[in-house]
Coordinates of C-alpha atoms in Angstrom, one line a residue:
Chain A
X6 CA 57.9 115.6 -22.5
X7 CA 57.5 112.0 -23.6
X8 CA 59.4 110.5 -20.4
X9 CA 56.7 112.8 -18.3
X10 CA 54.3 111.4 -21.0
X11 CA 54.8 107.4 -20.1
X12 CA 55.0 108.6 -16.3
X13 CA 52.4 110.7 -15.0
X14 CA 49.1 110.2 -17.8
X15 CA 50.3 108.0 -20.0
X16 CA 50.3 104.7 -16.6
X17 CA 47.0 106.6 -15.5
X18 CA 45.3 105.1 -17.9
X19 CA 46.7 102.4 -18.0
X20 CA 46.6 101.1 -14.8
X21 CA 42.8 102.4 -14.9
X22 CA 42.1 100.3 -18.3
X23 CA 44.3 97.4 -16.9
X24 CA 42.0 97.7 -14.1
X25 CA 38.8 98.3 -15.4
X26 CA 39.1 95.9 -17.2
X27 CA 40.1 93.1 -15.3
X28 CA 36.7 94.0 -13.2
X29 CA 34.2 93.8 -15.8
X30 CA 36.0 90.1 -17.5
X31 CA 34.5 88.8 -14.6
X32 CA 32.2 90.4 -13.7
X33 CA 30.8 89.7 -17.5
X34 CA 32.2 85.7 -16.5
X35 CA 30.6 86.0 -13.0
X36 CA 26.9 87.2 -14.2
X37 CA 26.6 84.4 -16.5
X38 CA 25.6 82.5 -14.2
X39 CA 26.5 78.6 -13.2
X40 CA 23.8 76.1 -13.6
X41 CA 23.0 74.8 -9.7
X42 CA 23.6 71.1 -9.4
X43 CA 20.1 68.8 -7.7
X44 CA 22.5 65.3 -7.3
X45 CA 23.2 64.8 -3.7
X46 CA 27.2 65.5 -3.3
X47 CA 29.3 62.6 -1.4
X48 CA 31.5 66.3 -0.2
X49 CA 31.7 69.5 0.3
X50 CA 32.2 70.8 -3.8
X51 CA 33.7 74.1 -2.2
X52 CA 36.4 72.1 -0.6
X53 CA 36.9 70.0 -3.4
X54 CA 36.9 74.0 -5.7
X55 CA 40.0 75.6 -3.0
X56 CA 41.3 71.0 -3.5
X57 CA 41.9 71.9 -7.4
X58 CA 43.0 75.7 -7.4
X59 CA 45.6 75.0 -4.8
X60 CA 46.8 71.3 -6.2
X61 CA 46.4 71.9 -9.9
X62 CA 49.8 74.0 -9.8
X63 CA 51.7 71.7 -9.6
X64 CA 51.8 69.1 -13.1
X65 CA 50.2 65.3 -12.7
X66 CA 53.1 63.0 -12.9
X67 CA 51.2 61.9 -16.0
X68 CA 51.4 64.3 -17.5
X69 CA 55.0 65.8 -16.9
X70 CA 56.7 63.0 -17.9
X71 CA 55.5 63.1 -21.1
X72 CA 55.7 66.6 -22.3
X73 CA 57.7 68.2 -19.9
X74 CA 60.1 70.0 -21.5
X75 CA 57.0 72.8 -21.4
X76 CA 55.9 71.7 -17.9
X77 CA 59.4 72.9 -16.5
X78 CA 59.6 76.0 -18.5
X79 CA 56.6 76.8 -17.6
X80 CA 57.3 76.2 -13.6
X81 CA 60.3 78.7 -15.0
X82 CA 57.7 81.4 -16.7
X83 CA 55.5 82.0 -14.0
X84 CA 57.9 81.5 -11.1
X85 CA 60.4 83.8 -11.6
X86 CA 58.1 86.8 -13.7
X87 CA 56.4 85.9 -10.2
X88 CA 59.4 86.9 -7.7
X89 CA 60.5 88.8 -10.3
X90 CA 57.4 91.2 -9.9
X91 CA 57.2 90.4 -6.6
X92 CA 60.7 90.9 -4.9
X93 CA 62.5 92.5 -7.5
X94 CA 64.0 95.7 -5.1
X95 CA 62.9 97.9 -8.1
X96 CA 59.7 97.0 -8.1
X97 CA 59.0 97.4 -4.9
X98 CA 60.1 100.8 -5.0
X99 CA 57.3 101.7 -7.4
X100 CA 54.9 100.4 -5.2
X101 CA 55.2 102.4 -2.5
X102 CA 56.8 105.4 -4.7
X103 CA 53.3 104.6 -6.7
X104 CA 51.0 103.5 -4.6
X105 CA 52.2 104.2 -1.2
X106 CA 52.1 101.1 0.4
X107 CA 55.2 100.4 2.8
X108 CA 57.9 98.7 1.6
X109 CA 59.0 94.6 2.0
X110 CA 62.0 93.2 1.4
X111 CA 63.1 92.2 -2.2
X112 CA 65.3 89.6 -3.5
X113 CA 69.3 90.4 -3.1
X114 CA 70.4 91.8 -6.6
X115 CA 72.9 88.6 -8.0
X116 CA 69.1 86.3 -7.2
X117 CA 67.3 89.2 -9.3
X118 CA 69.0 88.6 -11.9
X119 CA 69.5 84.8 -11.7
X120 CA 65.4 85.3 -11.1
X121 CA 65.1 87.1 -14.9
X122 CA 67.1 84.6 -16.3
X123 CA 66.0 81.5 -15.8
X124 CA 62.3 83.7 -16.3
X125 CA 63.9 84.6 -19.7
X126 CA 64.9 81.3 -21.1
X127 CA 61.4 79.4 -19.3
X128 CA 59.2 82.5 -21.5
X129 CA 61.3 81.7 -25.0
X130 CA 61.0 78.3 -24.3
X131 CA 57.2 78.8 -24.6
X132 CA 57.7 80.0 -27.4
X133 CA 59.2 77.8 -28.9
X134 CA 57.5 74.9 -27.4
X135 CA 54.5 76.9 -29.2
X136 CA 56.1 77.4 -32.4
X137 CA 57.1 74.5 -33.3
X138 CA 55.8 71.7 -32.1
X139 CA 52.7 70.7 -34.0
X140 CA 49.4 71.7 -31.3
X141 CA 50.1 74.3 -29.9
X142 CA 50.9 75.6 -33.4
X143 CA 48.5 74.2 -34.4
X144 CA 46.1 76.4 -31.5
X145 CA 47.8 79.5 -31.5
X146 CA 47.2 82.2 -32.7
X147 CA 47.4 86.3 -33.3
X148 CA 46.4 86.4 -29.2
X149 CA 48.5 83.5 -27.3
X150 CA 51.9 84.8 -29.8
X151 CA 51.0 89.4 -29.6
X152 CA 51.0 88.8 -25.1
X153 CA 54.3 86.0 -25.5
X154 CA 56.3 88.9 -28.3
X155 CA 54.8 91.7 -25.2
X156 CA 55.8 89.8 -22.2
X157 CA 58.8 88.9 -24.1
X158 CA 60.2 93.0 -25.1
X159 CA 59.0 94.0 -21.5
X160 CA 61.1 91.7 -20.1
X161 CA 63.6 92.3 -22.6
X162 CA 63.4 96.1 -21.7
X163 CA 63.4 95.3 -17.7
X164 CA 67.0 94.0 -18.1
X165 CA 68.3 96.2 -20.4
X166 CA 68.0 99.2 -18.0
X167 CA 68.8 97.2 -15.2
X168 CA 72.5 98.5 -16.5
X169 CA 70.6 101.2 -14.5
X170 CA 73.1 103.3 -18.2
X171 CA 70.3 105.5 -20.1
X172 CA 67.2 106.2 -18.3
X173 CA 65.0 105.7 -21.6
X174 CA 65.1 102.8 -21.8
X175 CA 63.7 102.7 -18.1
X176 CA 61.6 104.7 -19.8
X177 CA 60.7 101.9 -22.8
X178 CA 60.5 99.1 -19.5
X179 CA 57.7 101.4 -17.8
X180 CA 56.0 102.1 -21.6
X181 CA 55.9 98.6 -22.6
X182 CA 54.8 97.8 -19.6
X183 CA 51.6 100.0 -19.8
X184 CA 51.1 98.9 -23.1
X185 CA 51.4 95.1 -21.7
X186 CA 48.2 96.6 -19.1
X187 CA 46.6 97.5 -21.6
X188 CA 46.1 94.9 -23.3
X189 CA 45.7 92.5 -20.7
X190 CA 42.3 92.0 -20.1
X191 CA 40.9 92.2 -23.2
X192 CA 43.7 88.7 -23.9
X193 CA 44.5 84.9 -22.6
X194 CA 46.8 86.7 -20.1
X195 CA 43.2 87.1 -18.4
X196 CA 44.1 83.7 -17.1
X197 CA 46.0 85.0 -14.9
X198 CA 42.7 86.2 -12.1
X199 CA 40.1 83.4 -14.6
X200 CA 42.6 80.1 -13.6
X201 CA 41.5 80.6 -10.1
X202 CA 37.3 81.0 -11.8
X203 CA 37.9 77.9 -13.7
X204 CA 40.3 75.7 -11.5
X205 CA 37.2 76.3 -8.8
X206 CA 34.2 75.3 -11.4
X207 CA 36.2 72.7 -11.7
X208 CA 37.2 71.5 -8.8
X209 CA 34.0 72.0 -7.1
X210 CA 31.8 69.9 -9.8
X211 CA 34.2 67.3 -8.5
X212 CA 34.6 67.7 -5.6
X213 CA 30.9 66.5 -4.9
X214 CA 31.1 63.7 -6.2
X215 CA 34.8 62.6 -4.6
X216 CA 37.2 63.1 -7.2
X217 CA 40.3 65.4 -6.6
X218 CA 40.5 67.3 -9.2
Chain B
X27 CA 22.0 81.0 -42.6
X28 CA 20.1 77.6 -43.3
X29 CA 17.4 77.2 -40.4
X30 CA 19.7 74.5 -39.2
X31 CA 23.4 76.2 -38.7
X32 CA 20.6 78.5 -37.0
X33 CA 19.7 76.1 -34.0
X34 CA 23.4 74.7 -33.9
X35 CA 24.4 78.7 -33.5
X36 CA 21.7 79.3 -31.0
X37 CA 22.6 75.9 -28.2
X38 CA 25.9 77.2 -27.9
X39 CA 25.2 80.1 -26.9
X40 CA 22.5 78.4 -25.0
X41 CA 24.7 76.3 -23.4
X42 CA 26.5 79.3 -22.5
X43 CA 27.5 80.4 -18.8
X44 CA 30.2 80.7 -16.6
X45 CA 32.2 77.8 -16.5
X46 CA 32.9 77.7 -19.8
X47 CA 33.2 81.5 -19.7
X48 CA 35.7 80.7 -18.0
X49 CA 37.5 78.0 -19.2
X50 CA 38.0 80.1 -22.4
X51 CA 39.4 83.0 -20.8
X52 CA 42.5 81.0 -18.9
X53 CA 42.4 78.7 -21.8
X54 CA 45.9 79.7 -23.3
X55 CA 46.8 77.2 -26.2
X56 CA 49.2 75.6 -24.5
X57 CA 48.3 72.2 -26.1
X58 CA 48.9 69.7 -22.4
X59 CA 45.6 68.7 -23.0
X60 CA 46.4 66.4 -25.9
X61 CA 49.4 64.6 -24.0
X62 CA 45.8 63.0 -21.5
X63 CA 43.5 62.3 -24.6
X64 CA 44.0 58.3 -25.8
X65 CA 42.7 59.7 -30.1
X66 CA 46.0 62.3 -29.7
X67 CA 48.3 60.4 -28.1
X68 CA 47.7 57.2 -30.2
X69 CA 47.3 58.7 -33.6
X70 CA 50.1 61.7 -33.3
X71 CA 47.3 64.1 -35.0
X72 CA 47.2 67.8 -33.7
X73 CA 43.7 67.0 -34.7
X74 CA 42.4 64.8 -31.7
X75 CA 43.6 68.0 -29.2
X76 CA 40.7 67.8 -26.9
X77 CA 40.5 71.7 -26.3
X78 CA 40.9 71.6 -30.2
X79 CA 37.6 69.0 -30.6
X80 CA 35.5 72.5 -29.1
X81 CA 36.3 75.4 -32.2
X82 CA 32.7 75.8 -32.4
X83 CA 31.5 76.3 -29.5
X84 CA 34.9 78.3 -28.8
X85 CA 33.9 80.6 -31.8
X86 CA 30.6 81.9 -30.3
X87 CA 32.3 82.5 -27.0
X88 CA 34.8 84.3 -29.6
X89 CA 32.4 86.3 -31.1
X90 CA 29.6 86.7 -28.8
X91 CA 32.3 87.3 -25.3
X92 CA 35.6 88.6 -26.0
X93 CA 36.1 91.9 -26.6
X94 CA 38.6 91.4 -30.1
X95 CA 36.1 89.0 -31.3
X96 CA 33.3 91.3 -30.8
X97 CA 34.9 94.3 -32.5
X98 CA 35.8 91.4 -34.8
X99 CA 32.3 90.9 -35.4
X100 CA 30.8 94.6 -35.6
X101 CA 33.6 94.7 -39.0
X102 CA 33.1 91.7 -40.5
X103 CA 36.4 90.1 -39.7
X104 CA 35.8 87.2 -37.1
X105 CA 34.7 84.7 -38.0
X106 CA 30.6 82.5 -36.9
X107 CA 30.5 79.3 -37.1
X108 CA 29.2 77.6 -40.8
X109 CA 28.0 74.4 -41.2
X110 CA 31.3 73.1 -42.9
X111 CA 32.4 73.7 -39.1
X112 CA 29.5 71.4 -37.6
X113 CA 30.5 68.8 -40.8
X114 CA 33.7 69.1 -40.2
X115 CA 33.7 68.8 -36.4
X116 CA 31.2 65.4 -36.4
X117 CA 34.1 63.5 -36.0
X118 CA 36.2 64.9 -33.3
X119 CA 33.6 66.0 -31.5
X120 CA 31.0 62.5 -31.9
X121 CA 34.2 59.8 -32.5
X122 CA 37.2 61.1 -30.6
X123 CA 36.0 62.0 -27.8
X124 CA 34.7 60.0 -24.8
X125 CA 34.5 61.8 -22.4
X126 CA 36.6 59.9 -20.3
X127 CA 38.2 63.4 -18.6
X128 CA 41.4 62.4 -18.5
X129 CA 42.1 66.3 -20.0
X130 CA 40.3 67.7 -17.7
X131 CA 42.4 66.6 -15.5
X132 CA 46.4 68.2 -16.1
X133 CA 44.5 71.4 -17.3
X134 CA 47.1 74.0 -15.6
X135 CA 44.8 75.9 -15.6
X136 CA 40.7 73.2 -14.4
X137 CA 39.3 73.6 -17.7
X138 CA 36.8 70.5 -17.9
X139 CA 37.1 70.1 -21.0
X140 CA 34.7 67.2 -20.5
X141 CA 31.8 69.1 -19.6
X142 CA 32.7 71.3 -22.6
X143 CA 32.9 68.5 -25.3
X144 CA 29.1 67.1 -23.3
X145 CA 27.3 70.6 -24.2
X146 CA 28.2 71.6 -27.5
X147 CA 27.6 67.5 -28.3
X148 CA 24.1 69.5 -27.7
X149 CA 24.2 71.5 -30.3
X150 CA 25.7 69.2 -32.9
X151 CA 22.0 67.5 -32.1
X152 CA 19.3 70.3 -32.4
X153 CA 22.2 71.4 -36.1
X154 CA 21.2 68.1 -37.1
X155 CA 25.0 66.4 -36.6
X156 CA 25.1 63.2 -35.3
X157 CA 26.2 59.9 -36.2
X158 CA 23.5 57.3 -37.5
X159 CA 24.5 54.5 -34.9
X160 CA 23.9 57.2 -32.4
X161 CA 21.0 58.1 -33.7
X162 CA 19.9 54.8 -34.0
X163 CA 20.9 53.3 -30.2
X164 CA 18.7 56.8 -28.8
X165 CA 16.1 56.3 -30.6
X166 CA 15.6 52.8 -30.4
X167 CA 15.6 54.2 -25.6
X168 CA 13.4 56.3 -26.3
X169 CA 11.0 54.1 -28.5
X170 CA 11.6 50.7 -27.2
X171 CA 13.3 51.3 -23.6
X172 CA 17.2 50.7 -24.7
X173 CA 19.6 51.6 -26.7
X174 CA 20.1 48.0 -27.9
X175 CA 16.6 47.3 -28.6
X176 CA 16.1 45.0 -25.1
X177 CA 12.3 44.4 -24.1
X178 CA 11.3 43.3 -20.7
X179 CA 10.1 40.2 -23.0
X180 CA 14.3 39.8 -23.4
X181 CA 14.2 40.3 -20.1
X182 CA 12.4 37.7 -18.0
X183 CA 14.3 35.8 -20.6
X184 CA 17.6 36.9 -19.5
X185 CA 15.9 36.1 -15.9
X186 CA 14.2 32.7 -16.2
X187 CA 18.6 31.6 -18.2
X188 CA 19.8 32.7 -14.3
X189 CA 17.2 30.7 -12.5
X190 CA 18.3 28.0 -14.0
X191 CA 21.4 28.3 -13.6
X192 CA 21.6 29.6 -10.1
X193 CA 19.0 28.3 -8.4
X194 CA 17.5 31.8 -6.5
X195 CA 14.8 34.1 -7.3
X196 CA 15.2 36.7 -8.9
X197 CA 12.5 39.4 -7.5
X198 CA 10.2 41.6 -9.8
X199 CA 8.5 44.0 -9.1
X200 CA 8.4 44.0 -5.1
X201 CA 7.1 47.4 -3.6
X202 CA 8.6 48.0 -0.4
X203 CA 11.8 46.5 -1.3
X204 CA 16.0 48.6 -0.2
X205 CA 17.2 47.3 -4.1
X206 CA 15.9 48.4 -7.0
X207 CA 18.3 47.6 -9.3
X208 CA 19.5 48.4 -12.7
X209 CA 21.1 47.1 -15.2
X210 CA 22.4 47.9 -19.2
X211 CA 21.3 46.3 -22.3
X212 CA 25.0 44.7 -22.9
X213 CA 25.0 42.7 -19.0
X214 CA 21.5 41.3 -19.9
X215 CA 22.3 41.1 -23.4
X216 CA 26.2 39.6 -23.8
X217 CA 26.8 39.3 -19.7
X218 CA 24.4 37.6 -18.0
X219 CA 26.5 36.3 -16.0
X220 CA 26.5 39.4 -14.0
X221 CA 23.0 39.7 -13.2
X222 CA 24.0 35.4 -12.2
X223 CA 26.6 37.4 -10.2
X224 CA 24.3 40.0 -8.8
X225 CA 22.0 37.5 -7.2
X226 CA 24.6 34.9 -5.1
X227 CA 25.9 37.9 -3.8
X228 CA 22.0 39.6 -2.6
X229 CA 21.2 36.4 -1.1
X230 CA 24.2 35.4 1.0
X231 CA 23.6 39.3 1.9
X232 CA 20.6 38.8 3.1
X233 CA 20.1 42.2 1.0
X234 CA 15.9 43.1 -0.4
X235 CA 15.8 44.0 -3.8
X236 CA 13.5 43.5 -6.6
X237 CA 13.8 44.7 -10.8
X238 CA 10.9 46.6 -12.1
X239 CA 9.7 45.6 -15.6
X240 CA 8.7 49.0 -16.8
X241 CA 12.3 50.5 -15.2
X242 CA 15.5 48.3 -15.3
X243 CA 18.1 49.6 -18.1
X244 CA 20.3 51.7 -17.1
X245 CA 22.1 53.5 -19.7
X246 CA 21.6 56.9 -21.2
X247 CA 22.7 57.3 -25.3
X248 CA 20.6 61.0 -24.7
X249 CA 23.2 62.5 -22.7
X250 CA 26.3 60.9 -24.4
X251 CA 24.1 62.3 -28.5
X252 CA 23.7 65.4 -26.8
X253 CA 19.8 65.3 -26.4
X254 CA 19.0 66.1 -22.9
X255 CA 14.8 65.4 -23.4
X256 CA 16.0 62.0 -24.6
X257 CA 18.5 62.5 -21.6
X258 CA 15.6 63.4 -19.4
X259 CA 12.7 60.9 -20.8
X260 CA 15.3 57.6 -20.1
X261 CA 16.4 58.9 -16.6
X262 CA 11.8 59.7 -15.8
X263 CA 11.3 56.5 -16.4
X264 CA 13.8 54.2 -13.7
X265 CA 12.5 57.3 -11.5
X266 CA 9.3 56.7 -11.8
X267 CA 9.2 53.0 -11.5
X268 CA 11.7 53.4 -8.9
X269 CA 8.8 56.3 -6.8
X270 CA 6.1 53.6 -7.8
X271 CA 8.0 50.6 -6.2
X272 CA 9.1 53.1 -2.9
X273 CA 12.0 51.5 -2.9
X274 CA 14.6 53.2 -0.6
X275 CA 17.0 52.9 -2.9
X276 CA 18.3 52.4 -6.3
X277 CA 21.4 50.2 -7.8
X278 CA 23.3 51.4 -11.3
X279 CA 24.8 48.7 -12.7
X280 CA 28.4 48.7 -13.5
X281 CA 28.3 50.5 -16.3
X282 CA 29.8 53.3 -15.9
X283 CA 27.6 55.8 -18.9
X284 CA 24.8 54.5 -16.7
X285 CA 26.0 55.4 -13.3
X286 CA 26.8 59.3 -14.8
X287 CA 23.6 59.3 -16.0
X288 CA 21.6 57.9 -13.0
X289 CA 23.7 59.0 -9.9
X290 CA 25.2 62.7 -11.2
X291 CA 23.3 64.3 -14.2
X292 CA 20.0 62.6 -13.5
X293 CA 18.9 64.5 -11.4
X294 CA 19.6 68.1 -13.3
X295 CA 17.9 66.1 -15.7
X296 CA 14.3 65.7 -14.4
X297 CA 14.6 69.1 -12.2
X298 CA 14.0 67.3 -8.7
X299 CA 15.8 65.8 -6.4
X300 CA 14.7 62.2 -6.3
X301 CA 13.0 60.6 -3.4
X302 CA 15.7 57.6 -2.8
X303 CA 19.3 57.9 -2.3
X304 CA 21.9 55.7 -5.9
X305 CA 24.3 53.4 -4.7
X306 CA 27.0 51.9 -8.0
X307 CA 26.9 48.6 -7.4
X308 CA 30.7 48.5 -6.4
X309 CA 29.3 50.9 -3.4
X310 CA 27.3 49.2 -2.2
X311 CA 30.0 45.2 -2.9
X312 CA 31.8 47.6 -0.8
X313 CA 29.3 48.5 1.6
X314 CA 28.6 45.0 2.6
X315 CA 31.9 44.0 2.8
X316 CA 33.0 46.3 5.2
X317 CA 29.7 46.3 7.6
X318 CA 30.2 41.7 6.8
X319 CA 26.6 41.1 5.3
X320 CA 29.2 39.7 2.7
X321 CA 31.6 37.2 3.5
X322 CA 34.0 36.8 1.7
X323 CA 36.2 33.1 1.3
X324 CA 39.4 32.7 -0.7
X325 CA 41.7 34.2 -2.8
X326 CA 42.7 33.3 -6.5
X327 CA 46.3 34.2 -6.7
X328 CA 45.6 34.7 -10.9
X329 CA 47.9 37.5 -11.7
X330 CA 45.1 39.9 -12.4
X331 CA 44.7 43.9 -13.4
X332 CA 41.7 46.2 -13.5
X333 CA 40.8 48.6 -15.7
X334 CA 38.8 52.1 -13.8
X335 CA 35.9 52.7 -15.9
X336 CA 36.3 56.7 -16.1
X337 CA 32.8 57.9 -15.5
X338 CA 32.4 55.1 -12.5
X339 CA 36.2 56.6 -10.6
X340 CA 37.8 59.5 -12.8
X341 CA 34.4 61.2 -13.7
X342 CA 32.5 59.7 -10.1
X343 CA 34.5 58.9 -7.7
X344 CA 34.5 55.7 -7.3
X345 CA 38.2 54.6 -6.7
X346 CA 38.9 52.6 -3.9
X347 CA 36.6 51.0 -3.8
X348 CA 37.1 48.2 -6.2
X349 CA 40.6 48.2 -5.0
X350 CA 39.5 46.5 -1.6
X351 CA 37.2 44.4 -3.5
X352 CA 40.5 43.7 -5.5
X353 CA 42.9 42.3 -2.6
X354 CA 40.3 40.5 -1.1
X355 CA 39.9 37.8 -3.0
X356 CA 42.9 38.3 -5.0
X357 CA 46.4 37.8 -3.9
X358 CA 48.8 39.4 -6.8
X359 CA 46.3 42.4 -8.4
X360 CA 48.6 44.6 -9.7
X361 CA 48.0 47.9 -11.5
X362 CA 48.1 49.7 -14.2
X363 CA 50.4 52.6 -14.6
X364 CA 48.3 55.8 -14.6
X365 CA 45.7 53.4 -13.3
X366 CA 42.3 55.3 -11.2
X367 CA 41.5 58.3 -11.8
X368 CA 44.5 58.6 -14.6
X369 CA 43.5 55.6 -16.3
X370 CA 43.6 55.4 -20.2
X371 CA 40.0 55.4 -21.4
X372 CA 38.2 52.2 -23.6
X373 CA 37.9 53.7 -25.8
X374 CA 34.5 53.3 -26.3
X375 CA 33.1 55.8 -23.2
X376 CA 30.8 57.9 -24.8
X377 CA 28.6 56.7 -27.3
X378 CA 32.0 56.0 -29.6
X379 CA 31.3 51.7 -29.3
X380 CA 27.7 53.3 -30.7
X381 CA 29.6 54.9 -33.4
X382 CA 30.3 52.3 -36.8
X383 CA 32.0 55.0 -38.1
X384 CA 34.8 55.4 -35.4
X385 CA 35.8 51.9 -35.0
X386 CA 40.0 53.2 -37.0
X387 CA 40.7 55.1 -34.2
X388 CA 38.8 53.7 -31.3
X389 CA 40.3 50.3 -32.1
X390 CA 44.4 52.9 -33.2
X391 CA 43.3 54.2 -29.6
X392 CA 43.6 51.5 -28.1
X393 CA 46.8 51.1 -28.9
X394 CA 47.4 52.4 -24.9
X395 CA 46.0 50.0 -23.7
X396 CA 48.1 47.0 -25.0
X397 CA 51.5 49.4 -23.6
X398 CA 50.2 49.5 -20.5
X399 CA 48.4 45.5 -20.7
X400 CA 52.7 45.3 -21.3
X401 CA 53.7 46.6 -18.4
X402 CA 52.6 44.1 -16.2
X403 CA 53.6 40.6 -14.8
X404 CA 52.5 38.4 -16.7
X405 CA 48.8 39.6 -15.5
X406 CA 47.2 37.9 -18.8
X407 CA 43.5 38.3 -16.3
X408 CA 42.3 42.9 -17.0
X409 CA 39.1 42.8 -14.4
X410 CA 36.9 45.5 -15.3
X411 CA 33.0 46.8 -14.2
X412 CA 31.6 48.1 -17.1
X413 CA 30.0 45.9 -19.7
X414 CA 30.6 49.0 -22.5
X415 CA 34.5 48.8 -21.4
X416 CA 34.1 44.8 -21.2
X417 CA 33.4 44.6 -25.5
X418 CA 35.2 47.2 -25.7
X419 CA 38.4 45.9 -23.6
X420 CA 38.0 42.0 -25.4
X421 CA 37.2 43.5 -28.7
X422 CA 40.8 45.8 -29.0
X423 CA 42.3 42.5 -27.5
X424 CA 41.2 40.8 -30.1
X425 CA 42.2 43.6 -32.9
X426 CA 46.1 43.7 -31.8
X427 CA 45.8 40.2 -31.5
X428 CA 46.3 39.6 -27.1
X429 CA 45.0 36.5 -25.4
X430 CA 44.4 38.4 -22.4
X431 CA 40.8 37.5 -20.3
X432 CA 38.5 40.0 -19.7
X433 CA 36.0 39.6 -16.5
X434 CA 33.6 41.2 -14.2
X435 CA 34.3 42.1 -10.3
X436 CA 30.7 41.9 -9.7
X437 CA 31.4 38.3 -11.1
X438 CA 34.8 37.5 -9.4
X439 CA 33.1 38.8 -6.1
X440 CA 30.6 36.2 -6.6
X441 CA 33.2 33.7 -6.8
X442 CA 34.6 34.0 -3.6
X443 CA 31.0 34.2 -1.2
X444 CA 31.4 32.6 2.4
X445 CA 29.1 29.0 1.5

């Protein structure tokens, strides 16, 4: 009964909240508008925006050497999570089943396990940094901690579900993922989408000035 | 709620555009901006974390633009900005931020914190929480025409002195000249060698130029304090002077914030494009050198380094030109670590130098410059291209009992004009 609910109506509900919520958040940002820039540009703002969207995937050396731990943890978590979400075979099978998309090649199981461990370690390192470093400890609020813990439990139950011994672990993983989907649009997890906007705005402004931001 | 608080909150609300909303939506509070801020790194005090300086603005965004904030406001649990917030954050916003933009360069999600600080300062003006020194400078800029109280008479006295020293005539109010030169008050009062250098260079390069008696001061404390009306008035003074003389281009002085004000912010402040071009003096010198109008000779072998003024390099895009110029006159030019678009600020930009209250934290932050200088090999000369940076460097060097000499790049170039 509970499994059917989680696999059925609750999935539909959570994915709808996610989709509608994300679109609503993005529209609510865009509709605020940005004042035009009347200063004669040196370079094209569009190119600057695109450049910054891409270049900020790499941490600048100036900050990399000062905050190595959080930079490394950030890469471990984000790259690992991306690989897990889109190249873990159980996830690919899920997308094919739920969305009817054609299948694509997944990671071998050993790489999947390794990636999960890297992502997990990255998340734990980032969270420890958040609670131990005086700056992040001061900045972090309930939103950051809720997001961290939700992601942590989704990943933990995902790892446990890998054992494939109990369907209840898969259902628990799925249920937590659905909670995460519901929470997502109303949290700082929105940076998954809005980072492109913020990088673009900054990159375009600075690009017009001839600065590679 | 008091009227001033209401005005401040309304101003914060009015500043909320798609840029700011995307910035707050993207911030994950990773704290990397703290690693880029000279006040945060040198004090090791987390309250100087750049994104934290935007807490009043974030509160308004959260309360009025986020789901949880709006929900919390409905049931009365989301905090609103208070007068105490304005009072507490005034020092963070004005004393410990030079709007140098270094934090904006390292944010992984691309937040331009400097842009938001600039907007937040406008709310602090609306609420009446601004440092006295900057208030007074802005009033002088509006009423007298210069934040330092420099009048036309002062300029004329400096020009007479420069003319006597160089034997050249400084052209005043020449209609139809190609270029109209602007100065910062510090150049007029403290560094007249800049004006002398300009006169020598333009004579040698055959540049048609003039100085306007109606609009000669380029700095803009209206922008620094966050008063758009004052900023607009100051820009309009220069624009109408240039239009009256019908010049083709206006030359921004070495001063970084002046360049930012007249080149990048000015058209947006007055709501139209200029009928003339704005060029920074270093861009012009580089152009003149490249096209052969300005011939240089002799190379100094004195080890020297270059301090990038933030608003000229990181926020203004003039990064390569000073290096090309330096390499054409100096055989031992050494880059500071993080030089160029990631330079460390002198600590006095964004109106901090005009704010005496900030002296202690400014000098503490200057420690980063001391560290940068210590890494160089035998360098005792710092070249820069901003009168304010120059003064702040001299002040910081004296504070840390360092013996480096500070000089302006335009003067250095003038010393190497081919005779």
